[in-house]
mmCIF file of C-alpha atoms in Angstrom:
data_model
loop_
_atom_site.group_PDB
_atom_site.id
_atom_site.type_symbol
_atom_site.label_atom_id
_atom_site.label_comp_id
_atom_site.label_asym_id
_atom_site.label_seq_id
_atom_site.Cartn_x
_atom_site.Cartn_y
_atom_site.Cartn_z
ATOM 1 C CA MET A 1 90.045 -1.104 -85.725
ATOM 2 C CA LYS A 2 86.492 -1.169 -85.743
ATOM 3 C CA HIS A 3 84.505 1.119 -88.135
ATOM 4 C CA GLY A 4 82.904 3.778 -86.119
ATOM 5 C CA ASP A 5 85.330 4.154 -83.228
ATOM 6 C CA LEU A 6 85.425 7.334 -81.803
ATOM 7 C CA ASN A 7 89.592 7.086 -81.745
ATOM 8 C CA GLU A 8 88.594 7.080 -85.745
ATOM 9 C CA GLY A 9 91.359 4.334 -86.293
ATOM 10 C CA ILE A 10 94.284 6.748 -85.737
ATOM 11 C CA SER A 11 96.918 5.750 -82.903
ATOM 12 C CA THR A 12 100.590 6.000 -82.517
ATOM 13 C CA PHE A 13 103.311 5.602 -79.834
ATOM 14 C CA ASN A 14 101.487 1.836 -79.056
ATOM 15 C CA SER A 15 102.600 -0.622 -76.719
ATOM 16 C CA ILE A 16 101.058 -3.689 -76.027
ATOM 17 C CA SER A 17 100.712 -5.491 -71.875
ATOM 18 C CA SER A 18 101.222 -9.041 -71.171
ATOM 19 C CA ASN A 19 97.439 -8.826 -70.604
ATOM 20 C CA ASN A 20 96.619 -7.475 -74.068
ATOM 21 C CA LEU A 21 95.966 -4.151 -73.266
ATOM 22 C CA LEU A 22 97.042 -1.318 -75.891
ATOM 23 C CA VAL A 23 97.960 1.720 -74.549
ATOM 24 C CA SER A 24 98.479 4.846 -77.352
ATOM 25 C CA LYS A 25 98.352 8.201 -78.467
ATOM 26 C CA THR A 26 94.839 8.471 -80.163
ATOM 27 C CA LEU A 27 91.999 10.411 -81.162
ATOM 28 C CA ILE A 28 89.121 10.469 -79.222
ATOM 29 C CA GLY A 29 86.485 12.934 -80.239
ATOM 30 C CA ASN A 30 89.051 14.358 -82.573
ATOM 31 C CA GLU A 31 91.720 15.155 -79.701
ATOM 32 C CA PRO A 32 94.461 13.819 -78.786
ATOM 33 C CA HIS A 33 94.667 11.495 -75.655
ATOM 34 C CA LEU A 34 96.605 8.504 -74.021
ATOM 35 C CA GLY A 35 93.988 6.135 -74.118
ATOM 36 C CA TYR A 36 93.936 2.075 -73.604
ATOM 37 C CA THR A 37 91.700 -0.829 -74.683
ATOM 38 C CA ASN A 38 91.655 -4.061 -74.863
ATOM 39 C CA LEU A 39 92.693 -5.868 -77.888
ATOM 40 C CA LEU A 40 89.531 -8.175 -77.905
ATOM 41 C CA ASN A 41 87.121 -5.677 -77.539
ATOM 42 C CA ILE A 42 88.520 -2.685 -79.118
ATOM 43 C CA ASN A 43 86.998 0.293 -77.621
ATOM 44 C CA PHE A 44 89.677 3.156 -76.039
ATOM 45 C CA VAL A 45 89.294 4.884 -72.913
ATOM 46 C CA SER A 46 91.082 7.757 -71.928
ATOM 47 C CA LEU A 47 93.750 8.243 -69.224
ATOM 48 C CA LEU A 48 95.116 11.870 -70.422
ATOM 49 C CA ASN A 49 93.556 14.352 -72.836
ATOM 50 C CA LEU A 50 97.059 15.534 -73.961
ATOM 51 C CA ASN A 51 96.096 18.970 -75.065
ATOM 52 C CA LYS A 52 94.674 19.825 -71.522
ATOM 53 C CA GLU A 53 97.520 18.433 -69.707
ATOM 54 C CA GLY A 54 100.046 20.982 -72.348
ATOM 55 C CA LEU A 55 101.407 17.075 -73.218
ATOM 56 C CA VAL A 56 101.231 17.787 -77.087
ATOM 57 C CA GLY A 57 105.158 16.945 -77.733
ATOM 58 C CA PHE A 58 104.387 13.332 -76.433
ATOM 59 C CA LEU A 59 107.247 10.821 -77.303
ATOM 60 C CA GLY A 60 108.379 7.452 -76.051
ATOM 61 C CA LEU A 61 105.759 4.644 -74.338
ATOM 62 C CA CYS A 62 105.953 1.607 -72.634
ATOM 63 C CA TRP A 63 104.048 -0.541 -70.173
ATOM 64 C CA SER A 64 105.458 -1.830 -66.728
ATOM 65 C CA ASN A 65 105.255 -5.627 -66.164
ATOM 66 C CA ASP A 66 102.487 -4.897 -63.438
ATOM 67 C CA ASN A 67 100.085 -4.022 -66.045
ATOM 68 C CA GLU A 68 98.797 -1.229 -64.539
ATOM 69 C CA THR A 69 101.849 1.472 -64.997
ATOM 70 C CA ILE A 70 102.601 3.211 -68.411
ATOM 71 C CA TYR A 71 105.706 5.382 -68.868
ATOM 72 C CA PHE A 72 106.255 8.164 -71.220
ATOM 73 C CA SER A 73 108.427 10.612 -72.357
ATOM 74 C CA SER A 74 107.138 14.421 -73.175
ATOM 75 C CA LEU A 75 108.506 17.820 -74.818
ATOM 76 C CA GLY A 76 107.347 21.524 -74.483
ATOM 77 C CA ASP A 77 107.501 24.180 -72.138
ATOM 78 C CA ASN A 78 107.089 23.374 -68.343
ATOM 79 C CA VAL A 79 106.250 19.536 -68.928
ATOM 80 C CA ALA A 80 109.072 18.061 -70.807
ATOM 81 C CA GLY A 81 110.035 15.044 -69.193
ATOM 82 C CA LEU A 82 109.528 11.662 -68.169
ATOM 83 C CA TYR A 83 106.301 10.523 -66.889
ATOM 84 C CA GLU A 84 104.810 7.219 -64.717
ATOM 85 C CA LEU A 85 101.199 6.899 -65.101
ATOM 86 C CA ASN A 86 98.868 4.454 -62.792
ATOM 87 C CA THR A 87 96.187 3.513 -65.184
ATOM 88 C CA ASN A 88 93.821 2.450 -62.277
ATOM 89 C CA THR A 89 94.083 5.859 -60.260
ATOM 90 C CA GLN A 90 94.982 7.626 -63.872
ATOM 91 C CA SER A 91 97.431 10.009 -61.142
ATOM 92 C CA LYS A 92 100.415 11.375 -63.047
ATOM 93 C CA LYS A 93 104.175 11.941 -61.936
ATOM 94 C CA ARG A 94 106.800 13.541 -63.411
ATOM 95 C CA LEU A 95 109.677 11.792 -62.508
ATOM 96 C CA ILE A 96 112.593 13.163 -64.211
ATOM 97 C CA LYS A 97 112.408 16.722 -65.548
ATOM 98 C CA PHE A 98 113.689 17.970 -68.845
ATOM 99 C CA CYS A 99 114.993 20.673 -70.599
ATOM 100 C CA SER A 100 114.040 21.644 -74.381
ATOM 101 C CA SER A 101 118.031 20.378 -75.648
ATOM 102 C CA LYS A 102 117.006 16.326 -73.982
ATOM 103 C CA TYR A 103 114.174 13.916 -74.580
ATOM 104 C CA TYR A 104 113.632 10.000 -74.307
ATOM 105 C CA ASP A 105 112.224 9.020 -77.663
ATOM 106 C CA GLN A 106 111.926 5.450 -76.877
ATOM 107 C CA ILE A 107 111.834 3.572 -73.923
ATOM 108 C CA SER A 108 111.139 -0.151 -72.586
ATOM 109 C CA CYS A 109 110.540 -1.502 -69.141
ATOM 110 C CA SER A 110 112.800 -4.405 -67.437
ATOM 111 C CA ALA A 111 110.981 -7.429 -67.073
ATOM 112 C CA ASP A 112 111.262 -7.038 -63.032
ATOM 113 C CA GLY A 113 109.538 -3.352 -63.352
ATOM 114 C CA THR A 114 112.952 -1.655 -61.494
ATOM 115 C CA LYS A 115 114.435 -0.180 -64.659
ATOM 116 C CA LEU A 116 113.964 1.455 -67.934
ATOM 117 C CA ILE A 117 116.166 1.516 -71.143
ATOM 118 C CA GLY A 118 115.714 4.548 -73.179
ATOM 119 C CA GLU A 119 117.169 5.927 -76.530
ATOM 120 C CA ARG A 120 117.919 9.574 -75.175
ATOM 121 C CA VAL A 121 118.455 12.436 -77.896
ATOM 122 C CA ASN A 122 120.511 15.323 -77.031
ATOM 123 C CA LEU A 123 120.520 18.599 -79.188
ATOM 124 C CA ASN A 124 123.292 21.016 -79.388
ATOM 125 C CA LEU A 125 123.989 23.638 -81.497
ATOM 126 C CA ASN A 126 126.820 22.697 -83.956
ATOM 127 C CA PRO A 127 130.149 25.214 -83.463
ATOM 128 C CA THR A 128 131.949 26.847 -86.304
ATOM 129 C CA PRO A 129 135.965 26.336 -85.875
ATOM 130 C CA ASP A 130 135.898 29.552 -83.493
ATOM 131 C CA GLY A 131 133.455 28.480 -81.345
ATOM 132 C CA GLU A 132 130.318 30.311 -82.372
ATOM 133 C CA PRO A 133 126.919 28.475 -82.953
ATOM 134 C CA THR A 134 126.449 28.216 -86.512
ATOM 135 C CA GLY A 135 122.585 27.703 -86.089
ATOM 136 C CA GLU A 136 122.724 24.123 -87.362
ATOM 137 C CA ILE A 137 121.406 21.603 -84.594
ATOM 138 C CA GLN A 138 123.279 18.471 -84.043
ATOM 139 C CA GLN A 139 120.779 15.124 -82.668
ATOM 140 C CA LYS A 140 123.255 12.911 -80.745
ATOM 141 C CA SER A 141 121.377 9.811 -79.230
ATOM 142 C CA SER A 142 122.973 7.412 -76.853
ATOM 143 C CA ILE A 143 120.938 4.128 -75.091
ATOM 144 C CA TYR A 144 120.196 4.805 -70.984
ATOM 145 C CA LEU A 145 119.761 2.486 -68.154
ATOM 146 C CA ILE A 146 117.095 4.432 -65.601
ATOM 147 C CA ASP A 147 117.162 3.050 -62.266
ATOM 148 C CA LEU A 148 113.367 3.298 -60.935
ATOM 149 C CA ASN A 149 114.107 3.385 -57.372
ATOM 150 C CA THR A 150 117.015 5.919 -58.060
ATOM 151 C CA LEU A 151 116.065 7.767 -61.284
ATOM 152 C CA THR A 152 119.606 7.725 -61.871
ATOM 153 C CA GLU A 153 120.616 7.466 -65.526
ATOM 154 C CA THR A 154 123.775 5.434 -66.815
#
């Protein structure tokens, strides 16, 4: 990152498109944004202000092979889910709604753009031998394939 950039050089959850665009959770004006930049001339442009959208539990992120669509996962009350974002129109759509005990941590788009593969994390309370909750949270990860046409997870 160049010295003096508005993003202050802080970016996480990065994904690079086939045409050298970097999409990232980044700081713009000291606020978290989903932004993108051309790697040949770094200057982040905001796609979403994550605070204003309530998407503070931002997770997995990837480009589609069309270089226009971004997929990402988010946690949080009323916003948990898997999203699709068109970078040209900046319109976002929640594809799959999550509850607070399920989310996709990592996602990747297939070469033909019809599927996502993701690490889905499920959280459960560990039970005692009597079946009562212990308060201890068990985290279990599995790999799922998501069909973007039907939104089925297998």
